[in-house]
XYZ file of C-alpha atoms in Angstrom:
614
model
C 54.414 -33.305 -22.990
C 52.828 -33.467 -19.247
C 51.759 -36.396 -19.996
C 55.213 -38.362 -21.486
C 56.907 -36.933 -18.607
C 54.083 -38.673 -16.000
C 54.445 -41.950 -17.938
C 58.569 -41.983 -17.741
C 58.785 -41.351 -14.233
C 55.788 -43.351 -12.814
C 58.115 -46.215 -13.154
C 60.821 -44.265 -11.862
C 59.206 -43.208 -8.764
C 57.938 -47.157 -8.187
C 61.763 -48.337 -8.327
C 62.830 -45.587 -6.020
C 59.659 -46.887 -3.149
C 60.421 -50.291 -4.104
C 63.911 -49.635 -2.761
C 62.788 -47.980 0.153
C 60.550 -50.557 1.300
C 63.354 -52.907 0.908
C 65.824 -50.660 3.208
C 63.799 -48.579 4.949
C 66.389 -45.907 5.107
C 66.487 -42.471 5.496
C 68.889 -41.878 2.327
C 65.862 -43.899 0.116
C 63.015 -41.461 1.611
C 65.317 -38.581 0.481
C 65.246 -40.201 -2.940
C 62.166 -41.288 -3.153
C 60.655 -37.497 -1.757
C 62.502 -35.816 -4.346
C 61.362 -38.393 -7.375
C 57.639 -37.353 -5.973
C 58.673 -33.562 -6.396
C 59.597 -34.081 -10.219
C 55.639 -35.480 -10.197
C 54.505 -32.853 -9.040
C 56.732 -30.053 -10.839
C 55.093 -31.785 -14.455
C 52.063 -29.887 -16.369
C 49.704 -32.437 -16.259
C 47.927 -31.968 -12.710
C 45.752 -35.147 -13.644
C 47.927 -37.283 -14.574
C 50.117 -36.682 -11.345
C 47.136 -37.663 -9.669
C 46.573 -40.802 -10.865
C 50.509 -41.323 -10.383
C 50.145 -40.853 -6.518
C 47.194 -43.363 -6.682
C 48.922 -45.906 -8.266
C 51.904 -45.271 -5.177
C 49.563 -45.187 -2.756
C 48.332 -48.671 -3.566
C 51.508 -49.530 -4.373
C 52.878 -48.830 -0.381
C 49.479 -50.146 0.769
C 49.984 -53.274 -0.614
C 53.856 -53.763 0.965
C 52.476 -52.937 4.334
C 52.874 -56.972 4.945
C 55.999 -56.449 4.624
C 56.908 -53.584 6.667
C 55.048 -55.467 9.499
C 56.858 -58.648 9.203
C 60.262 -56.984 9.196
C 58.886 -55.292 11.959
C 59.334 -51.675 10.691
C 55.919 -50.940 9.632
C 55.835 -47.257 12.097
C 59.620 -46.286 10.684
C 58.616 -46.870 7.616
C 54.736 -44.730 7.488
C 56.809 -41.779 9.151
C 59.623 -42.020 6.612
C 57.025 -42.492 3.531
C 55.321 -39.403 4.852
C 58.469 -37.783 5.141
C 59.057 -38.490 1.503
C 55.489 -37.203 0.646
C 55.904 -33.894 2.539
C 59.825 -33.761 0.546
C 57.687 -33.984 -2.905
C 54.555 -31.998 -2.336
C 56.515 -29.059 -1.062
C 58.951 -29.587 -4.309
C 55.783 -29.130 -6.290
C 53.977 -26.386 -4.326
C 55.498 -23.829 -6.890
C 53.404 -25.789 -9.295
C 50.688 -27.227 -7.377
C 49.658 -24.098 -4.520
C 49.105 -21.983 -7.839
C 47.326 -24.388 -9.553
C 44.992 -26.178 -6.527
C 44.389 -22.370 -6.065
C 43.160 -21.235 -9.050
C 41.538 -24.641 -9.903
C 39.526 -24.098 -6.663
C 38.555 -20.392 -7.114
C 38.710 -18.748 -11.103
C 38.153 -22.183 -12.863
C 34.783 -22.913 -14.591
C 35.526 -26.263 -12.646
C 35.535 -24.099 -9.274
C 33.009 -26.159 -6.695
C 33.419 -29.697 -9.317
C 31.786 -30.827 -12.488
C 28.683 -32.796 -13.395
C 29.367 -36.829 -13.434
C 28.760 -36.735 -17.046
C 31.114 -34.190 -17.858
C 33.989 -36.337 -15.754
C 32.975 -39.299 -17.568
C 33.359 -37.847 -20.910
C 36.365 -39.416 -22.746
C 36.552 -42.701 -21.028
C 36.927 -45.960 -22.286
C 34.101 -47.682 -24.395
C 33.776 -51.887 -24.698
C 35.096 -51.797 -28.367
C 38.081 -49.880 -26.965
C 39.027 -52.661 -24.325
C 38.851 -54.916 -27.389
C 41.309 -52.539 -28.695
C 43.554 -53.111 -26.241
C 44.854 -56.337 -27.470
C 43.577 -55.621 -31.531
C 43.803 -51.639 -31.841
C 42.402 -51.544 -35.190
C 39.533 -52.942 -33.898
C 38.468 -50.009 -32.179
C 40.722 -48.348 -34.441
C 41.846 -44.193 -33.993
C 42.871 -41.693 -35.905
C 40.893 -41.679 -38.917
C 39.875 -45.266 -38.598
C 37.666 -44.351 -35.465
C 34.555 -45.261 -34.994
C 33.919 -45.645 -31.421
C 31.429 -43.457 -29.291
C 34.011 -40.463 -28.100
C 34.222 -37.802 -30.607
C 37.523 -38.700 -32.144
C 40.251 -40.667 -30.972
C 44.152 -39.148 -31.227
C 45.854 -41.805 -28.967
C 45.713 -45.857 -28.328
C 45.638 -47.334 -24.669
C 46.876 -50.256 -25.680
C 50.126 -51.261 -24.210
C 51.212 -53.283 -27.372
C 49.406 -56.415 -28.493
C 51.959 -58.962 -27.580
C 52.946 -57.256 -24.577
C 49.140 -57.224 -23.597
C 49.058 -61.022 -23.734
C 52.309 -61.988 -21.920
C 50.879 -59.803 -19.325
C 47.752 -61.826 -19.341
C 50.005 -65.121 -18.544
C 51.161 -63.382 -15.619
C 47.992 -62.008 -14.558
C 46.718 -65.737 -14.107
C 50.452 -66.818 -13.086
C 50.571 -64.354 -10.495
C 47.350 -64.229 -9.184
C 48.243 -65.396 -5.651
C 51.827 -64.381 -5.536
C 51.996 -61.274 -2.914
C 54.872 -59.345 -4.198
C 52.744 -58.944 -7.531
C 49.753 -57.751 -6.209
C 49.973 -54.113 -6.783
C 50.859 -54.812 -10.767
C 47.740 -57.323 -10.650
C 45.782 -54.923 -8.948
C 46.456 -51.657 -10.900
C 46.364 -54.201 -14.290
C 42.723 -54.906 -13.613
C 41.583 -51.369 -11.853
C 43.029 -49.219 -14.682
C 41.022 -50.106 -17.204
C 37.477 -50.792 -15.342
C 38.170 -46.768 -13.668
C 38.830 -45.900 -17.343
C 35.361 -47.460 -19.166
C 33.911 -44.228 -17.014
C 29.784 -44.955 -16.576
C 30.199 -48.736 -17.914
C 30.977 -49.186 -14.167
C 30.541 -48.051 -10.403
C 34.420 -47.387 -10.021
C 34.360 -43.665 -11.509
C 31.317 -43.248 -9.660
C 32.215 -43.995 -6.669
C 35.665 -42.193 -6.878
C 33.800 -39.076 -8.239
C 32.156 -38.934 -4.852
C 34.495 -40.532 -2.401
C 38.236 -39.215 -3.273
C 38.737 -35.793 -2.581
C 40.132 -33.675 -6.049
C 38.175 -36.306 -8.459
C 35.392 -34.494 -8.953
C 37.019 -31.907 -11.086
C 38.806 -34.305 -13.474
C 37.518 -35.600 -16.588
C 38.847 -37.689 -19.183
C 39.471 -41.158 -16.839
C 41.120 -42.954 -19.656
C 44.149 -40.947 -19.040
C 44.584 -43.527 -16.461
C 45.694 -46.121 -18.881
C 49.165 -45.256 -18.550
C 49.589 -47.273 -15.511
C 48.104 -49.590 -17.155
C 50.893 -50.133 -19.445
C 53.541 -49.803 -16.755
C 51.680 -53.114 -15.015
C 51.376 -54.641 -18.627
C 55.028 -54.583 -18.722
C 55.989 -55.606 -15.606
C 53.475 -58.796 -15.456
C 54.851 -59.653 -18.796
C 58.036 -59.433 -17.762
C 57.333 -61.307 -14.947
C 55.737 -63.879 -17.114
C 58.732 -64.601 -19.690
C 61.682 -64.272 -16.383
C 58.809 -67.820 -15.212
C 59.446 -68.868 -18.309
C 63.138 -69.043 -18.700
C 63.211 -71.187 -15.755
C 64.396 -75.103 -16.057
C 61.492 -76.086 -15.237
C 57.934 -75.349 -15.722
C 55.119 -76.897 -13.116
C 51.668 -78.436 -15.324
C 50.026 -75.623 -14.160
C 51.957 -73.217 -16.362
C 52.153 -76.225 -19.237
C 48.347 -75.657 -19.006
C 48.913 -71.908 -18.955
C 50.779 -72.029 -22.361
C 48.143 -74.194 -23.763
C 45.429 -72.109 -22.760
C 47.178 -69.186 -24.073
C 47.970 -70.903 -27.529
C 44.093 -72.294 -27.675
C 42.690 -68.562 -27.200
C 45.306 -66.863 -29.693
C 44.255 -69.139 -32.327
C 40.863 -69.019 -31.522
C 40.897 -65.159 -31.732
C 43.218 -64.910 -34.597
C 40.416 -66.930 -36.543
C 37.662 -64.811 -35.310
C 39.386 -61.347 -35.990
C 40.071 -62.539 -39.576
C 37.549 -64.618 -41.551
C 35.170 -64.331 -38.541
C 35.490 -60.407 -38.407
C 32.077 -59.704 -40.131
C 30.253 -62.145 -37.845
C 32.234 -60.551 -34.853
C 31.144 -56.919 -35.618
C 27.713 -58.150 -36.074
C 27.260 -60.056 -32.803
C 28.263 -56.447 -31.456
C 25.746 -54.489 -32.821
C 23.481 -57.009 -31.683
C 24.501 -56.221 -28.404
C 25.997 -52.674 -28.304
C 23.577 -51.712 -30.662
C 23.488 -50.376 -34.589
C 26.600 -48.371 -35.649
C 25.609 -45.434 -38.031
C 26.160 -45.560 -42.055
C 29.704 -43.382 -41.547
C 30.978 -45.395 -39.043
C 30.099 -48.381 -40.426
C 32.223 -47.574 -43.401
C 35.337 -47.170 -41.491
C 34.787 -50.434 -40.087
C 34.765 -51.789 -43.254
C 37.765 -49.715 -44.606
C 39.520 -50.486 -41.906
C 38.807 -54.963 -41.638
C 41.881 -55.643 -43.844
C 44.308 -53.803 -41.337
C 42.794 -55.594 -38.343
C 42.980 -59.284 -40.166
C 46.853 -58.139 -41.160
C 47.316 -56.789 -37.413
C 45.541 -60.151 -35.747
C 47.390 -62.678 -38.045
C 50.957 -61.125 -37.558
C 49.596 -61.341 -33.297
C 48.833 -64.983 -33.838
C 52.068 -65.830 -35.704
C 53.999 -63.896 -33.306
C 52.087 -65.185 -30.376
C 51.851 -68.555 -31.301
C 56.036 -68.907 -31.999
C 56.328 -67.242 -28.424
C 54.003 -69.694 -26.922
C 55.251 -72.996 -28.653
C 58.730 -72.128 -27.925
C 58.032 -71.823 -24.089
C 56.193 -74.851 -24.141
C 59.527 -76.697 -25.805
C 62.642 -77.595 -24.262
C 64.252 -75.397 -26.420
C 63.110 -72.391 -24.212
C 66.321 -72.354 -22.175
C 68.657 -72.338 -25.211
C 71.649 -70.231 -24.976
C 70.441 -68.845 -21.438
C 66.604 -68.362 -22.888
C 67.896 -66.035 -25.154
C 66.129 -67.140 -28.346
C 62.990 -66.734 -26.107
C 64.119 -63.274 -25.665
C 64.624 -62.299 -28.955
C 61.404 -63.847 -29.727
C 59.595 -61.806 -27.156
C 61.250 -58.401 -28.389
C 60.876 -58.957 -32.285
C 57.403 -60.058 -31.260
C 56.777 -56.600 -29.172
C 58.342 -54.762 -31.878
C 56.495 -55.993 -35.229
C 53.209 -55.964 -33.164
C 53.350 -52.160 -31.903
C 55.324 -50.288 -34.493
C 53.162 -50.303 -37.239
C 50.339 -48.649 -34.700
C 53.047 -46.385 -33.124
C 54.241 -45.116 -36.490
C 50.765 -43.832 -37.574
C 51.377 -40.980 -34.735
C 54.421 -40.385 -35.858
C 54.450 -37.115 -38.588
C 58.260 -35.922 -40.083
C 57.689 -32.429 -40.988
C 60.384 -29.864 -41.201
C 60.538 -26.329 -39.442
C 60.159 -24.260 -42.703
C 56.762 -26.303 -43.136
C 55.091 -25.812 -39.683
C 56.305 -22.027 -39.422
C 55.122 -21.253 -43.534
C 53.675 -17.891 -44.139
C 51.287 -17.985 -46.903
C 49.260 -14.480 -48.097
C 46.485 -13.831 -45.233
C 49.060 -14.384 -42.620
C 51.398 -12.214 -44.108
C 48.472 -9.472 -44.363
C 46.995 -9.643 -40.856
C 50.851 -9.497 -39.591
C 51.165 -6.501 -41.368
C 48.883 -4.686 -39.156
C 50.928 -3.394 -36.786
C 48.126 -2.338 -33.945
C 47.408 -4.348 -30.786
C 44.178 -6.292 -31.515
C 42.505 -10.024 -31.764
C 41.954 -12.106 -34.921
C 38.572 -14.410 -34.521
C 38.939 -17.701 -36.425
C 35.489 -19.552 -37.514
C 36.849 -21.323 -40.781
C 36.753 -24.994 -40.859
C 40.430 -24.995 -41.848
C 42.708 -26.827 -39.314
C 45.886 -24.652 -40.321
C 43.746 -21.259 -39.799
C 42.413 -22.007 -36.632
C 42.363 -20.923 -33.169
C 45.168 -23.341 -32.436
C 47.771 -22.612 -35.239
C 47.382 -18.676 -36.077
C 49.492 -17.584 -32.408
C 52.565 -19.871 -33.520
C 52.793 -16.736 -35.860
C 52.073 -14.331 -33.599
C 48.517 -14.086 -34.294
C 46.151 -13.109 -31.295
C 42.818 -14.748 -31.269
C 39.354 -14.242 -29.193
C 38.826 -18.047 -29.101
C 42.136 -19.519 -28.107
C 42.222 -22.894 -27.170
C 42.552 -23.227 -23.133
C 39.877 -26.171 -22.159
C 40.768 -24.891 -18.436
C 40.167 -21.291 -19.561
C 39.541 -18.542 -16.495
C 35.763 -18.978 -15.799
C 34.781 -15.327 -16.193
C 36.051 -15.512 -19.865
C 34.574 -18.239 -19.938
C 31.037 -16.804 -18.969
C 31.525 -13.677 -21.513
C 32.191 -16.429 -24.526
C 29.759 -18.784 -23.567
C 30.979 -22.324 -22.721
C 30.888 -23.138 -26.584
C 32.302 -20.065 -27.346
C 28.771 -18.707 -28.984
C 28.850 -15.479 -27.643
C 32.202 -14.252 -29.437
C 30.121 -13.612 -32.248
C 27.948 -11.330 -30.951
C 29.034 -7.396 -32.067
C 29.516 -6.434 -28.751
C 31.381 -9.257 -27.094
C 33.534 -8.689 -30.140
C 34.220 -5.109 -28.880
C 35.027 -5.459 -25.749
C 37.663 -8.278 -26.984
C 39.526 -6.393 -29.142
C 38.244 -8.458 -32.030
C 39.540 -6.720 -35.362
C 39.637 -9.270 -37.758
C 37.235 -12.157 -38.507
C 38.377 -15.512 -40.741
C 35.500 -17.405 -42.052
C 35.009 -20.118 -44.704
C 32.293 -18.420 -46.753
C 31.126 -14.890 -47.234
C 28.578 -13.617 -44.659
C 26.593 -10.507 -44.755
C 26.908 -8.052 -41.692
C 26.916 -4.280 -41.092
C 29.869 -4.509 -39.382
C 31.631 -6.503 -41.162
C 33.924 -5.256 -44.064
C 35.097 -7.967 -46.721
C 38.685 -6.657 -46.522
C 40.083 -9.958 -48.800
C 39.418 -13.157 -50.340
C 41.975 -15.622 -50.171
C 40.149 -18.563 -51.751
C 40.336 -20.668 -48.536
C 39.114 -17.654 -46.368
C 37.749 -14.555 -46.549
C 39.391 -11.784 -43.683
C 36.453 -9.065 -42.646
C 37.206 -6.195 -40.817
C 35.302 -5.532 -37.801
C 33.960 -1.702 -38.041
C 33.289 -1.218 -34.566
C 36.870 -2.459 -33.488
C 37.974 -1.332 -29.917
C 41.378 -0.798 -29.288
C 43.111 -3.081 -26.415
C 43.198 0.251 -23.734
C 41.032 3.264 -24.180
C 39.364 5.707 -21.509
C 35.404 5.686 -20.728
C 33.665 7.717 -18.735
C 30.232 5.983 -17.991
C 30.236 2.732 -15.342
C 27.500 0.642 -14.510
C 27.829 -1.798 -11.995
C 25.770 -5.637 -12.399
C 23.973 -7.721 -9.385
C 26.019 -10.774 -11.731
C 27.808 -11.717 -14.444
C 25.082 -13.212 -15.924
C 23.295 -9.519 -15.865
C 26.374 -7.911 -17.012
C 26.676 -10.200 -20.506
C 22.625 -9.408 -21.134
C 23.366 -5.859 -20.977
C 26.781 -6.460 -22.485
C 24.776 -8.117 -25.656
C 22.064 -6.097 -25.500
C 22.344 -3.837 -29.047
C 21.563 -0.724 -27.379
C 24.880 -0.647 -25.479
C 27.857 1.050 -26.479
C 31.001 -0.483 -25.001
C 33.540 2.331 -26.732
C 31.606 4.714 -23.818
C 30.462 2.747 -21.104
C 31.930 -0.366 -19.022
C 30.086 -2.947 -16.656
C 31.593 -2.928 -13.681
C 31.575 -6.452 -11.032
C 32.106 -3.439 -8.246
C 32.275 -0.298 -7.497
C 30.535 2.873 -8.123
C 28.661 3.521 -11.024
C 30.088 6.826 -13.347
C 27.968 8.930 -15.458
C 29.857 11.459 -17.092
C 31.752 12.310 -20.906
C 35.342 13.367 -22.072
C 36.020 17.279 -21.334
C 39.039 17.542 -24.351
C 41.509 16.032 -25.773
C 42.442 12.038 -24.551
C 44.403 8.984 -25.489
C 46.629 5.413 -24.150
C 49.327 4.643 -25.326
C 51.869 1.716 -24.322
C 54.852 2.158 -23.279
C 55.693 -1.343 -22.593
C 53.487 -4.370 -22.850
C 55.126 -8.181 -21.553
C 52.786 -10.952 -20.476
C 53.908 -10.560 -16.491
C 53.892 -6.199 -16.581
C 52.251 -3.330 -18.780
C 53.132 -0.192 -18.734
C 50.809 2.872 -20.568
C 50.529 6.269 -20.735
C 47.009 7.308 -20.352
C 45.641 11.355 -20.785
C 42.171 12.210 -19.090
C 40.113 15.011 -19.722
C 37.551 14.465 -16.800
C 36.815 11.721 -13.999
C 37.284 7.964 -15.684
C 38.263 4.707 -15.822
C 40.726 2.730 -18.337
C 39.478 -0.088 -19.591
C 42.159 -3.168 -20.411
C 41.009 -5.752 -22.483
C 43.030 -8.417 -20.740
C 41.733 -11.094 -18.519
C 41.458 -10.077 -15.050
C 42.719 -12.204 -11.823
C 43.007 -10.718 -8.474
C 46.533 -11.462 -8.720
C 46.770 -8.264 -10.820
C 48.158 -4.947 -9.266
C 48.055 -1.779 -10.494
C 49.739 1.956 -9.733
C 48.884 5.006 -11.075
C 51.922 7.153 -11.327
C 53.454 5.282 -8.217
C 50.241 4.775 -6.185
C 48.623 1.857 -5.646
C 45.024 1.434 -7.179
C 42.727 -1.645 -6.902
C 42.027 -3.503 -10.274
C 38.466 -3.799 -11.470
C 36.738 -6.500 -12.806
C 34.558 -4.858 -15.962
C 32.729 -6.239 -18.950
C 32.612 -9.476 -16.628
C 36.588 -10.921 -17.767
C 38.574 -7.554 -18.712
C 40.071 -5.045 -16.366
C 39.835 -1.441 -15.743
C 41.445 1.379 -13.445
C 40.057 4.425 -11.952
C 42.066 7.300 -12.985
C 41.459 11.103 -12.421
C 42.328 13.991 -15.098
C 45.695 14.731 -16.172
C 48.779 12.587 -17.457
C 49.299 9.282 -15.819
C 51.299 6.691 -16.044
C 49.421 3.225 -15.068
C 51.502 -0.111 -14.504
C 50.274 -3.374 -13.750
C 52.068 -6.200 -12.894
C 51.342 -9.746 -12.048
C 52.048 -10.723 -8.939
C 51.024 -14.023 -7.071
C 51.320 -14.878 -3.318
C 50.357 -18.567 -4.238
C 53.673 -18.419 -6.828
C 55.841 -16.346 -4.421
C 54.867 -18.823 -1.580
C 55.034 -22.105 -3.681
C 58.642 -21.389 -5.009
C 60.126 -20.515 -1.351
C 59.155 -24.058 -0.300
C 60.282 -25.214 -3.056
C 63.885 -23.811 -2.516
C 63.881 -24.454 0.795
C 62.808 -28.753 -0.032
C 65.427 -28.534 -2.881
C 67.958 -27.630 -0.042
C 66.789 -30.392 2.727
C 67.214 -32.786 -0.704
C 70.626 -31.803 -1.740
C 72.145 -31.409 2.156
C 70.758 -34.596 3.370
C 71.780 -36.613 0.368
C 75.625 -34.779 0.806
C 74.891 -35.856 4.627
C 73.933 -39.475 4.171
C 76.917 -39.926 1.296
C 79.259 -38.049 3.210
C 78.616 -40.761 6.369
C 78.587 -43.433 3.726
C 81.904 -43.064 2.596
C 83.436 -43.078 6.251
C 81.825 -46.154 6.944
C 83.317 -47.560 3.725
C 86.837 -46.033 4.578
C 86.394 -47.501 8.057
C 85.372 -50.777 7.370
């Protein structure tokens, strides 16, 4: 959803700077400041990025005409008025986030190059761009990411209007920042295929821990639109210069000629790219073949469409009724060209079907203690993903920005969740695979034809009391001994800090919980002798406990979980979440939502009384 809302008001936000550069006025700042703080107050930190790139160049290309209306120094101080307005909207999204990115992320420090290159763009997939099912995605994949869930492409008509104006436009100023961001989008997005990640990755502060550069694209699409707008407004003009008669022609010449090749020339096309790109393996080459019919339908409904676009242009006929047969044209065109791609992401299901219960849900729900389920079945509905829309804890939740000291105790492919131990000290109870397996201690509890549920016999529950701490040089130490099958986490905990503990329960102890919410826990814990309560929750600094009333540091132990010191007797321990970055980001946040709304009452308010006195 981050990433629809970043798409809707990219566009949004370019209006509202358009405007300003026009007026360079206080009240447009304002406006434009406060569209910035909806950027930043999205969930898609990445995406916002890009956004503010695609602004930047945007205002950097209009500094022409600041200068030559001679307001280029009012308007720099009033655009970075309008930037402080919408980064200090966002810092109750953004301070958390730049914070934790920076310090508890496996990202902390930046990635590898080939880790932020993974998930870019591929040649076939530019190719895709105007033909989709060339490339193709979904299940008609077969280019050299893992899968494919989306399409870049902006729509294949759309695509080549926006070439026409690409070559229109070309020297035309105003355009620049549309030509620009048409032609840098996609060459930042092919990742390795050229120097532009590369040199971002190394030059622009905050790319170095983003991946994924096709995400890019989106802007992409906004400049598609607007150059192909651009285009057809040329078009509807009286008259048309031999430059853009040759245009058309061009245009008409290179649809045809591509319309032949995607269709009875398809075989010789995907041949000439192996020849180049290189052999395509036995699966893949399959879904090519599977998929050729749907690219010859998709490139001769293009042609037809493109060609009755083109040809009507090129006729005097264009201005009809005020150009609007060239209109409808265009949008019929748009429309039978995209939809039949945009409907294949499109799935109708209805509540009752997402939410069904079926017999192994129902039976691990029935369980009414606090513990962890770990999915390894191949099953995409009893996965790691689904199982928590019902309530379902699991070990191996899907978080690809996960905390990086879970992310060291379950190994960065999540390998180490099966060891016994690491299954302990997660509260791992039961275990869903796809076939039997034979373990000690694992108990075949049922077999529900698509998976079997074992019980794990050395389950842990989420809070219990040990009284033996050891304390690791690093967290790479601590998951060796963690692992190691001579340890026993029910008795002993490895501590990041502290003081080791040697020592064993005197009588009679237990936790219970008295309250448990995501944001504050609340237990009731009964020691028999000097100890510490171990949480199996993942720690953050931002964590802070009491023990009956008095404040008590939080300890990192078993490298991701938490534990509290406590001495004998009844206690009551509470821990609440509580972050400065949070408490900090939302009072400037206020406060900017305030400047907004009292200097937009302010600049009305003086508005209307020059209205009423003019």
């Amino acid at each position: 959803d981050g990433k629809m809302f970043v798409t809707a008001l990219f566009p949004l936000c370019v209006a509202a700077l358009e405007i300003f550069l026009k007026t360079v006025k206080y009240f447009w700042a304002i406006v434009f400041g406060a569209l910035l703080g909806l950027l930043f107050l999205t969930s898609h930190p990445q995406m916002t990025y890009f956004a503010m790139w695609g602004l930047v160049i945007y205002f950097l290309f209009s500094i022409p005409r600041l200068v030559k209306g001679k307001a280029l120094g009012k308007g720099i101080a009033l655009a970075a008025l309008a930037l402080v307005i919408g980064v200090a909207i966002g810092c109750v999204q953004f301070l958390p986030t730049y914070y934790y990115t920076t310090n508890f992320s496996p990202r902390t420090g930046g990635v590898s190059f080939a880790f932020a290159s993974s998930w870019s763009l591929h040649p076939e997939e530019i190719v895709s761009l105007l033909y989709p099912m060339f490339g193709g995605y979904l299940d008609s994949y077969w280019g050299r990411n893992p899968f494919k869930l989306n399409a870049e492409s902006p729509g294949p008509l759309l695509l080549l209007v926006a070439l026409g104006g690409l070559i229109l436009y070309l020297k035309r100023r105003e355009r620049l920042p549309w030509l620009f961001l048409f032609i840098f989008c996609p060459l930042y997005a092919l990742g390795a295929h050229t120097p532009l990640l590369k040199l971002a990755f190394y030059a622009i502060p905050g790319a170095k821990f983003l991946r994924a550069p096709s995400i890019i694209m989106f802007m992409f699409s906004c400049s598609s639109a607007v150059l192909g707008a651009s285009f057809l407004d040329r078009l509807l003009d009286k008259d048309m210069s031999p430059f853009e008669k040759r245009l058309l022609a061009g245009l008409l010449i290179f649809v045809i000629v591509m319309t032949a090749a995607m269709t009875v020339g398809r075989g010789s096309v995907y041949s000439l790219w192996q020849s180049v790109y290189g052999k395509v393996g036995r699966d893949k080459l399959s879904i090519i073949q599977s998929s050729g019919g749907m690219l010859a339908r998709d490139a001769l409904i293009l042609g037809l469409a493109g060609a009755a676009l083109l040809i009507l242009a090129a006729s005097k006929s264009r201005s009809w009724r005020g150009g609007s047969g060239l209109v409808a044209i265009a949008i019929i065109g748009v429309l039978v060209t995209s939809l039949p791609h945009s409907a294949r992401f499109i799935r109708y299901m209805k509540v009752s079907d997402l939410m069904r219960q079926d017999p192994m849900i129902d039976y691990i729900k029935r369980d009414r203690d606090v513990f962890r389920t770990l999915p390894l079945t191949s099953s995409s509905y009893y996965n790691r993903n689904f199982m928590p829309i019902f309530g379902i804890e699991t070990s191996n939740g899907f978080y690809d920005n996960r905390i990086r000291f879970y992310e060291t105790l379950s190994g960065a492919n999540q390998e180490n969740l099966v060891n016994l131990n690491v299954m302990r000290v997660t509260n791992t109870k039961y275990v869903l695979t796809s076939e039997r397996v034979e373990h000690p201690m694992l108990v075949l509890e049922r077999d529900f034809g698509k998976a079997f549920v074992y019980r794990n016999a050395g389950f842990l529950p989420r809070a219990f009391i040990v009284h033996n701490a050891v304390v690791a040089q690093s967290d790479s130490a601590a998951l060796e001994l963690i692992k190691d099958p001579a340890f026993d986490p029910s008795s002993t905990i490895v501590l990041a800090g502290g003081q080791p503990m040697l020592g064993a329960p005197a009588g009679d102890e237990g936790v219970s919980f008295e309250s448990y919410a995501p944001d504050k826990v609340r237990l009731r814990a009964k020691v028999s002798s000097p100890g510490y309560l171990y949480f199996s929750e993942n720690y953050l600094p931002y964590w802070r406990a009491t023990v009956d009333g008095r404040d008590v540091p939080v300890l990192r132990a078993d490298v991701a979980m938490r534990a509290v010191y406590l001495e004998p007797g009844e206690h009551t321990v509470e821990m609440r979440f509580v972050s400065r970055w949070y408490q900090a980001g939302a009072v400037i946040c206020l406060i900017a939502c305030a400047f907004v709304a009292g200097s937009i009452a302010v600049c009305s308010r003086g508005q209307a009384g020059r209205t009423k006195h003019a």
